[in-house]
Coordinates of N, CA, C and O and ligand atoms in Angstrom, one line a residue:
M224 N 102.7 82.7 119.8 CA 103.7 83.9 118.9 C 102.4 85.2 118.9 O 103.3 86.0 118.9
W225 N 101.7 84.8 119.8 CA 100.6 86.5 119.6 C 101.1 87.3 121.3 O 101.0 88.4 121.3
G226 N 102.2 86.7 121.8 CA 102.2 87.4 123.2 C 101.3 87.6 123.3 O 100.6 86.7 124.0
K227 N 101.3 88.5 125.2 CA 100.2 88.2 125.8 C 98.9 88.3 125.6 O 97.9 87.5 125.4
M228 N 98.7 89.3 125.3 CA 96.9 89.7 124.0 C 97.4 89.8 122.3 O 97.9 90.4 122.3
P229 N 96.7 89.0 122.2 CA 96.9 88.8 120.8 C 96.3 90.4 120.2 O 95.3 90.7 120.6
S230 N 96.5 90.4 119.2 CA 96.0 91.9 118.4 C 95.4 91.6 116.7 O 95.7 90.9 116.6
I231 N 94.6 92.8 116.4 CA 94.6 92.5 115.1 C 94.0 93.4 114.0 O 94.9 94.8 114.7
L232 N 94.6 93.7 113.4 CA 95.3 94.9 111.8 C 93.8 94.9 111.5 O 93.1 94.2 111.3
I233 N 93.3 96.4 111.6 CA 92.4 96.9 110.7 C 92.7 97.8 110.1 O 93.0 99.2 110.4
L234 N 92.1 97.8 108.8 CA 92.6 98.2 107.4 C 92.1 99.0 106.4 O 90.9 98.1 106.1
N235 N 92.2 100.1 106.6 CA 91.2 100.4 105.7 C 91.9 101.4 104.4 O 93.2 102.2 104.7
G236 N 91.0 101.2 103.5 CA 91.5 101.7 101.4 C 91.4 103.1 101.6 O 91.2 104.0 102.3
P237 N 91.8 103.3 100.6 CA 90.7 104.9 100.0 C 89.8 105.5 100.4 O 89.0 104.9 100.0
N238 N 89.9 106.5 100.5 CA 88.5 107.6 100.2 C 88.0 107.5 102.1 O 87.1 108.3 102.2
L239 N 88.3 106.5 102.9 CA 87.6 106.0 104.0 C 88.0 107.4 104.7 O 87.7 107.7 106.2
N240 N 89.3 108.0 104.9 CA 89.8 109.2 105.4 C 88.4 110.2 105.5 O 88.7 111.1 106.4
L241 N 88.1 110.4 104.3 CA 87.3 111.2 104.2 C 85.9 111.1 104.8 O 85.1 111.4 104.7
L242 N 85.4 109.9 105.7 CA 84.4 110.0 106.6 C 83.7 111.0 107.2 O 84.6 111.8 108.0
G243 N 82.7 111.4 107.2 CA 81.9 111.7 107.6 C 81.2 113.3 107.1 O 80.7 113.7 107.0
T244 N 81.9 113.6 106.1 CA 81.9 114.4 105.3 C 81.1 113.4 103.8 O 80.8 114.3 103.0
R245 N 82.1 112.5 103.1 CA 81.9 111.4 102.2 C 80.6 110.6 101.8 O 80.0 110.3 102.5
Q246 N 79.7 111.4 101.1 CA 78.7 111.2 100.5 C 77.7 110.2 102.2 O 77.7 108.9 102.4
P247 N 77.8 110.9 103.1 CA 76.9 111.2 104.1 C 75.7 110.5 104.0 O 75.3 108.6 105.3
D248 N 74.8 110.6 103.1 CA 73.8 109.4 102.6 C 74.0 108.0 102.6 O 73.1 107.3 102.8
V249 N 75.1 107.3 102.3 CA 75.6 106.2 101.9 C 76.5 105.4 102.8 O 76.5 105.2 103.5
Y250 N 77.2 106.7 103.6 CA 78.2 106.1 104.6 C 78.2 106.4 106.0 O 78.5 106.4 107.0
G251 N 76.9 107.3 106.3 CA 76.9 107.8 107.4 C 77.3 108.9 107.5 O 78.7 109.6 107.4
A252 N 77.3 109.6 108.9 CA 77.9 111.2 109.2 C 79.1 110.7 110.5 O 80.4 111.6 110.7
V253 N 79.5 109.3 111.0 CA 80.3 109.1 111.5 C 81.7 109.2 110.6 O 82.0 109.0 109.2
T254 N 82.9 109.8 111.3 CA 84.3 109.9 110.8 C 84.9 108.6 111.2 O 84.4 107.4 112.0
L255 N 86.2 108.4 110.8 CA 87.2 107.3 110.9 C 87.7 107.3 111.8 O 87.9 106.1 112.7
V256 N 88.0 108.5 112.6 CA 88.4 108.9 113.9 C 87.6 107.6 115.0 O 87.8 107.1 116.0
D257 N 86.4 108.3 115.2 CA 84.9 107.5 115.4 C 85.4 106.4 115.6 O 85.1 105.6 116.3
I258 N 85.2 105.8 114.5 CA 84.8 104.6 114.6 C 87.0 103.3 114.9 O 86.0 102.5 115.2
E259 N 87.6 104.2 114.9 CA 89.0 104.2 115.4 C 88.6 103.8 117.0 O 88.9 102.7 117.6
K260 N 88.1 104.7 117.2 CA 87.8 104.7 119.0 C 86.9 103.5 119.5 O 87.1 103.0 120.3
M261 N 85.3 103.1 118.8 CA 85.2 102.2 118.9 C 85.5 101.2 118.9 O 85.2 99.9 119.5
C262 N 86.8 101.3 117.7 CA 87.3 99.9 117.6 C 88.1 99.3 118.7 O 88.2 98.6 119.4
R263 N 88.8 100.2 119.2 CA 89.8 100.4 120.6 C 89.3 99.9 121.7 O 89.4 98.4 122.1
S264 N 88.1 100.1 122.0 CA 86.9 100.2 123.4 C 86.3 98.4 122.9 O 86.5 97.8 123.8
H265 N 86.0 98.3 121.7 CA 85.1 97.2 121.9 C 86.6 96.2 121.4 O 86.1 94.8 122.3
A266 N 87.4 96.3 120.9 CA 88.3 95.2 120.9 C 89.2 94.8 122.4 O 89.1 93.9 122.7
K267 N 89.2 96.5 123.2 CA 90.0 95.9 124.1 C 89.2 95.4 125.1 O 90.0 94.3 125.9
A268 N 87.6 95.6 125.6 CA 86.8 94.8 125.5 C 87.2 92.9 125.9 O 87.1 92.5 126.6
L269 N 87.2 92.7 124.4 CA 87.0 91.4 124.2 C 89.1 90.7 124.5 O 89.4 89.7 124.4
G270 N 90.0 91.6 125.0 CA 91.1 91.1 125.3 C 92.4 90.8 123.7 O 93.1 90.4 123.7
L271 N 91.6 92.2 122.8 CA 92.5 91.8 121.4 C 93.2 93.3 121.7 O 92.1 94.7 121.7
G272 N 94.3 93.4 121.3 CA 94.8 94.7 120.9 C 94.3 94.9 119.5 O 94.2 94.4 118.6
V273 N 94.4 96.2 119.0 CA 94.2 96.7 117.7 C 95.9 97.8 117.0 O 96.2 98.8 117.9
D274 N 95.9 97.3 116.0 CA 96.5 98.4 114.5 C 95.6 98.9 113.9 O 94.6 98.2 113.1
F275 N 95.7 99.9 113.9 CA 94.6 100.4 112.7 C 95.1 101.4 111.6 O 96.0 103.1 112.3
E276 N 94.7 101.2 110.8 CA 95.6 101.9 109.4 C 94.8 102.9 108.3 O 93.5 102.1 108.8
Q277 N 94.8 103.5 107.8 CA 93.9 104.5 106.5 C 95.4 104.5 106.3 O 96.1 105.1 105.7
T278 N 95.2 104.0 104.4 CA 95.9 104.8 103.3 C 95.4 104.6 102.0 O 93.9 103.7 101.5
N279 N 95.8 105.8 101.4 CA 94.6 105.8 99.7 C 95.2 104.7 98.9 O 95.3 104.6 97.2
S280 N 96.7 104.0 99.2 CA 97.6 103.7 98.3 C 97.8 102.1 98.2 O 97.5 101.5 99.0
E281 N 97.1 101.8 97.2 CA 97.2 100.1 97.3 C 98.1 99.2 97.3 O 98.2 98.4 98.3
G282 N 99.4 99.8 97.2 CA 100.7 99.2 97.1 C 100.7 99.7 98.6 O 102.1 98.1 99.7
S283 N 100.7 100.4 99.6 CA 100.8 100.5 100.8 C 100.2 99.8 101.2 O 100.2 99.4 102.8
L284 N 98.2 99.3 100.8 CA 97.3 98.0 101.4 C 98.3 96.9 101.8 O 98.6 95.9 102.9
V285 N 98.9 97.2 100.5 CA 100.1 95.6 100.6 C 101.2 95.1 101.4 O 101.0 93.9 102.1
D286 N 101.1 96.2 101.6 CA 102.7 96.4 102.6 C 102.1 96.8 104.0 O 102.9 95.6 104.7
L287 N 101.2 96.8 104.4 CA 100.6 96.9 105.9 C 100.7 95.6 105.8 O 100.4 94.5 107.0
I288 N 99.3 94.7 104.8 CA 99.3 93.3 104.8 C 100.7 91.9 104.8 O 100.6 91.2 106.1
H289 N 101.7 93.0 104.0 CA 103.1 91.7 104.3 C 103.1 92.1 105.9 O 103.8 91.2 106.4
Q290 N 103.3 92.8 106.2 CA 104.0 93.5 107.8 C 103.1 93.1 108.8 O 103.7 92.8 109.9
A291 N 101.9 92.7 108.4 CA 100.9 92.1 109.8 C 101.2 90.8 109.7 O 101.4 90.0 111.1
K292 N 101.9 89.6 109.5 CA 102.0 88.7 109.3 C 103.5 88.3 110.8 O 104.5 89.1 110.5
G293 N 103.2 87.3 111.4 CA 103.7 87.0 112.8 C 103.7 88.1 114.0 O 103.7 87.9 115.0
K294 N 102.8 89.2 113.8 CA 102.2 90.4 114.8 C 100.7 90.2 114.6 O 100.5 90.5 115.7
H295 N 99.9 89.7 114.0 CA 98.8 90.4 114.0 C 98.1 88.8 114.1 O 98.4 87.9 112.3
A296 N 96.6 88.4 114.6 CA 96.7 87.0 114.3 C 95.1 87.3 114.1 O 94.2 86.3 112.9
G297 N 94.5 88.6 113.2 CA 93.8 88.4 112.0 C 93.4 89.9 111.4 O 94.2 91.0 111.9
I298 N 93.0 90.3 110.9 CA 93.1 91.5 109.8 C 91.1 91.3 109.6 O 90.5 91.3 109.3
A299 N 90.9 93.0 110.1 CA 89.6 93.2 109.1 C 90.1 94.2 108.0 O 90.4 95.6 108.4
L300 N 89.4 94.2 107.1 CA 90.3 94.7 106.3 C 88.6 95.5 105.6 O 88.0 95.0 104.9
N301 N 88.9 97.0 104.7 CA 87.9 97.4 104.5 C 88.7 98.3 102.7 O 89.4 99.0 103.2
A302 N 88.5 97.9 101.9 CA 89.8 98.0 100.9 C 88.8 99.0 100.3 O 89.7 99.8 99.2
G303 N 87.6 99.4 100.5 CA 87.1 100.6 99.5 C 87.2 99.7 98.4 O 86.5 99.0 98.0
A304 N 87.0 100.9 97.4 CA 87.5 100.8 96.0 C 88.0 99.9 95.5 O 87.8 98.6 94.4
Y305 N 89.1 99.2 96.1 CA 90.2 98.3 96.0 C 89.7 97.2 95.8 O 90.0 96.1 95.3
T306 N 88.3 97.1 96.6 CA 87.6 95.9 97.0 C 87.1 95.3 95.8 O 87.5 93.8 95.3
H307 N 86.7 95.4 94.8 CA 86.4 95.0 93.5 C 86.9 95.5 92.0 O 87.1 94.7 91.3
T308 N 88.6 95.6 92.4 CA 89.5 95.6 91.8 C 90.6 94.6 91.6 O 91.7 94.6 90.8
S309 N 91.1 94.6 93.4 CA 92.7 94.2 92.8 C 93.1 93.1 93.8 O 92.9 92.5 94.8
V310 N 93.4 92.5 92.4 CA 94.2 91.1 92.2 C 95.4 91.3 93.3 O 95.8 90.3 94.4
A311 N 96.4 92.7 93.2 CA 97.2 91.8 94.6 C 96.7 92.0 96.1 O 97.5 91.4 97.0
L312 N 95.9 92.6 95.8 CA 95.3 93.0 97.6 C 94.8 91.1 98.1 O 95.5 90.6 99.1
M313 N 94.4 90.3 97.0 CA 93.4 89.0 97.1 C 94.8 88.1 97.2 O 94.7 87.9 98.4
D314 N 96.2 88.0 96.9 CA 97.6 87.8 96.5 C 98.2 88.0 97.8 O 98.6 87.0 98.3
A315 N 97.9 89.6 98.4 CA 98.6 89.9 99.3 C 98.2 88.4 100.9 O 98.9 88.2 101.7
I316 N 96.9 88.9 100.6 CA 96.1 88.0 101.5 C 96.3 86.6 101.7 O 96.7 85.8 102.6
S317 N 96.2 86.0 100.4 CA 96.9 84.4 100.5 C 98.0 83.9 100.9 O 98.3 83.4 101.4
S318 N 98.7 85.0 100.4 CA 100.3 85.3 100.7 C 100.6 84.9 102.2 O 101.2 83.8 102.9
V319 N 100.1 85.9 102.8 CA 100.8 85.7 104.9 C 99.8 85.0 105.3 O 100.1 84.7 106.0
E320 N 98.3 84.5 105.0 CA 97.5 83.1 105.6 C 96.9 83.5 107.1 O 97.3 82.8 107.6
I321 N 96.7 85.2 106.8 CA 96.5 85.9 108.7 C 94.8 85.9 108.0 O 94.0 86.0 107.1
P322 N 93.8 85.5 108.8 CA 92.0 85.3 108.8 C 92.0 86.8 108.4 O 92.4 87.5 109.5
T323 N 91.3 86.4 107.3 CA 90.7 88.2 107.1 C 89.4 88.2 107.1 O 88.9 87.5 106.3
V324 N 88.6 89.2 107.4 CA 87.5 89.3 107.3 C 87.1 90.8 106.9 O 87.6 91.8 106.9
E325 N 86.4 91.0 105.5 CA 85.8 91.8 104.6 C 85.0 92.8 105.7 O 84.1 92.3 105.8
V326 N 85.0 94.1 105.3 CA 83.7 95.0 105.9 C 84.1 96.0 104.8 O 85.1 95.8 104.0
H327 N 82.5 96.2 104.9 CA 82.0 97.7 104.3 C 81.0 98.0 105.4 O 80.1 97.2 105.5
L328 N 81.5 99.7 105.3 CA 80.1 100.3 105.7 C 78.7 100.2 105.0 O 77.8 99.4 105.6
S329 N 78.6 100.4 103.8 CA 77.6 99.8 103.1 C 77.2 98.5 102.8 O 78.3 97.8 102.7
N330 N 75.9 98.5 102.2 CA 75.6 97.4 101.7 C 76.0 97.2 100.7 O 75.0 97.4 98.9
I331 N 77.2 96.0 99.9 CA 77.8 96.9 98.0 C 76.5 95.9 97.5 O 76.7 95.9 96.6
H332 N 75.9 94.7 97.9 CA 75.1 94.1 97.1 C 74.1 94.5 96.7 O 73.4 94.5 96.0
A333 N 73.0 95.8 97.5 CA 72.0 96.7 97.5 C 72.3 98.0 96.4 O 71.6 98.7 96.3
R334 N 73.9 98.3 95.8 CA 74.0 99.4 94.8 C 74.5 99.1 93.6 O 74.0 98.0 93.1
E335 N 75.4 99.5 93.1 CA 75.8 99.9 91.5 C 76.4 98.0 91.2 O 77.0 97.5 92.6
A336 N 76.1 97.4 90.9 CA 76.3 95.6 89.8 C 77.9 95.8 90.0 O 78.6 94.7 90.9
F337 N 78.8 96.4 89.5 CA 80.2 96.7 89.9 C 80.7 97.2 91.2 O 81.9 95.8 91.3
R338 N 79.9 97.2 91.8 CA 80.3 97.0 93.4 C 80.2 95.1 94.2 O 80.7 94.7 95.2
K339 N 79.3 94.8 93.2 CA 79.0 93.2 93.9 C 80.1 92.2 93.5 O 80.1 91.1 94.6
T340 N 81.4 92.3 92.6 CA 82.4 91.8 92.8 C 83.3 91.8 93.9 O 84.0 93.1 93.8
S341 N 83.6 91.2 94.7 CA 84.7 91.4 95.6 C 85.9 90.7 94.9 O 85.8 89.5 95.5
Y342 N 86.8 91.2 94.8 CA 88.4 89.9 95.1 C 88.3 89.9 96.3 O 89.8 88.8 96.4
I343 N 88.1 90.3 97.2 CA 88.4 89.8 99.2 C 87.9 88.9 99.1 O 88.1 88.0 100.1
S344 N 86.7 88.6 98.7 CA 85.9 87.5 99.7 C 86.2 86.7 98.7 O 86.5 85.7 99.9
A345 N 86.9 85.9 98.2 CA 87.8 84.8 97.8 C 88.8 84.0 98.5 O 88.6 83.0 98.9
V346 N 89.0 84.8 99.5 CA 90.2 84.8 100.3 C 90.2 84.9 101.7 O 90.5 85.1 102.7
A347 N 88.8 85.6 101.9 CA 88.5 86.1 103.3 C 88.1 84.7 103.8 O 87.5 84.7 103.1
I348 N 88.1 84.9 105.3 CA 87.1 83.7 106.0 C 85.7 84.3 105.6 O 84.6 83.0 106.3
G349 N 85.0 85.5 106.1 CA 83.7 86.1 105.8 C 83.5 87.1 105.6 O 84.9 88.2 105.3
Q350 N 82.1 88.1 104.9 CA 82.4 89.8 104.5 C 80.9 90.1 105.6 O 80.2 89.1 105.4
I351 N 81.3 91.5 106.2 CA 80.2 92.1 106.7 C 80.4 93.1 106.2 O 81.1 94.5 106.0
C352 N 79.2 93.4 106.1 CA 78.7 94.2 104.7 C 77.3 95.1 105.1 O 76.4 94.5 105.9
G353 N 77.3 96.2 105.3 CA 75.8 97.1 104.9 C 75.5 97.5 106.6 O 73.7 97.7 107.0
F354 N 76.3 97.1 107.9 CA 75.8 98.0 109.0 C 76.2 99.2 109.9 O 76.2 99.6 110.7
G355 N 77.7 100.1 108.5 CA 77.5 101.1 108.8 C 78.8 100.7 109.9 O 79.4 99.8 109.3
A356 N 78.7 102.2 110.8 CA 80.3 101.8 111.6 C 80.0 100.2 112.4 O 81.7 99.3 112.3
Q357 N 79.4 100.0 112.8 CA 78.3 98.6 113.5 C 79.5 97.1 112.3 O 79.8 96.1 113.1
S358 N 79.6 97.2 111.1 CA 80.1 96.7 110.5 C 81.9 95.7 111.0 O 81.7 95.0 110.9
Y359 N 82.5 97.6 111.2 CA 83.6 97.1 111.8 C 83.5 96.2 113.3 O 84.4 95.0 113.8
T360 N 82.5 96.5 114.4 CA 82.6 95.9 115.7 C 81.9 94.5 115.1 O 82.8 93.9 115.9
L361 N 81.0 94.1 114.6 CA 80.6 92.5 113.9 C 82.3 92.7 113.7 O 82.2 90.7 114.0
A362 N 83.2 92.6 112.9 CA 84.3 92.0 112.2 C 85.2 91.7 113.8 O 85.9 90.8 113.3
I363 N 85.4 92.8 114.7 CA 86.4 92.5 115.1 C 85.9 91.2 115.9 O 86.7 89.9 116.7
D364 N 84.4 91.3 116.2 CA 83.5 89.9 117.5 C 84.2 88.6 116.4 O 84.0 87.6 117.0
A365 N 84.2 88.6 115.0 CA 84.0 87.0 114.5 C 85.8 87.0 114.6 O 86.1 86.2 114.5
L366 N 86.6 88.1 114.0 CA 88.1 87.8 114.8 C 88.1 86.8 116.1 O 89.4 86.2 115.7
A367 N 87.6 88.0 116.6 CA 87.6 87.3 118.6 C 87.8 86.2 119.1 O 88.1 85.0 118.4
R368 N 86.5 85.5 117.7 CA 85.8 84.2 117.8 C 87.3 83.0 116.7 O 86.9 81.9 117.8
H369 N 87.7 83.4 116.2 CA 88.2 82.7 114.8 C 89.4 82.3 115.5 O 90.2 81.6 115.2
T370 N 90.0 83.6 116.4 CA 91.8 83.8 117.0 C 91.4 83.2 118.5 O 92.5 82.7 118.5
G371 N 89.7 82.6 118.9 CA 90.0 82.2 120.2 C 90.4 83.1 121.4 O 90.5 82.5 122.2
A372 N 90.2 84.0 121.1 CA 90.5 85.4 122.3 C 89.0 85.4 122.9 O 89.2 85.5 123.7
Q373 N 88.3 85.0 122.0 CA 86.9 84.5 123.0 C 86.3 83.3 122.5 O 86.2 83.4 121.3
G374 N 85.8 82.4 123.3 CA 85.1 81.0 122.9 C 84.2 81.2 122.5 O 83.3 81.9 122.4
Ligands
DQA844 C1 83.0 100.7 100.3 C2 82.2 99.9 99.6 C3 82.8 99.9 98.4 O1 81.9 99.8 97.1 C4 83.2 101.7 98.3 O2 84.4 102.1 97.3 C5 83.7 102.4 99.0 C6 83.9 101.8 100.7 C7 82.2 100.8 102.2 O3 82.3 100.9 103.3 O4 80.7 100.8 102.3 O5 85.5 103.1 99.5 O6 83.9 99.7 101.0

């Protein structure tokens, strides 16, 4: 189904395009371009291809999840604030049945109470949060194991 090299979708939601300048005390100085580069080299070493996307629109995130069906073996999703609000994203993940790892740079459990609620967690294989940019590479490791790309 996946051709020669399985691939994963790394999907980023609202405001993550501003990483580097956005609340650096919370999210660090790393930019989304830096994270993309880290993810590409990390995934390549594990034998995984990567599509890396960011959009500020909830509907576009839903569309990108739909389009991953039959194309990607797994999804690493940082849904940003939609994590805490979006039944539509939760339903999209359930609908495509693609193993999804929930990712956050910050430890959402150590912040405001509303960030402890995640609609993504209910349908994700797991959640990785609190490790800054490294949350993404940890998610790739988890997906590599889960998809069998790495034993
Ligand atoms: C975030 C955490 C969310 O609560 C927040 O709305 C974000 C970023 C993170 O990566 O830590 O936009 O998903």
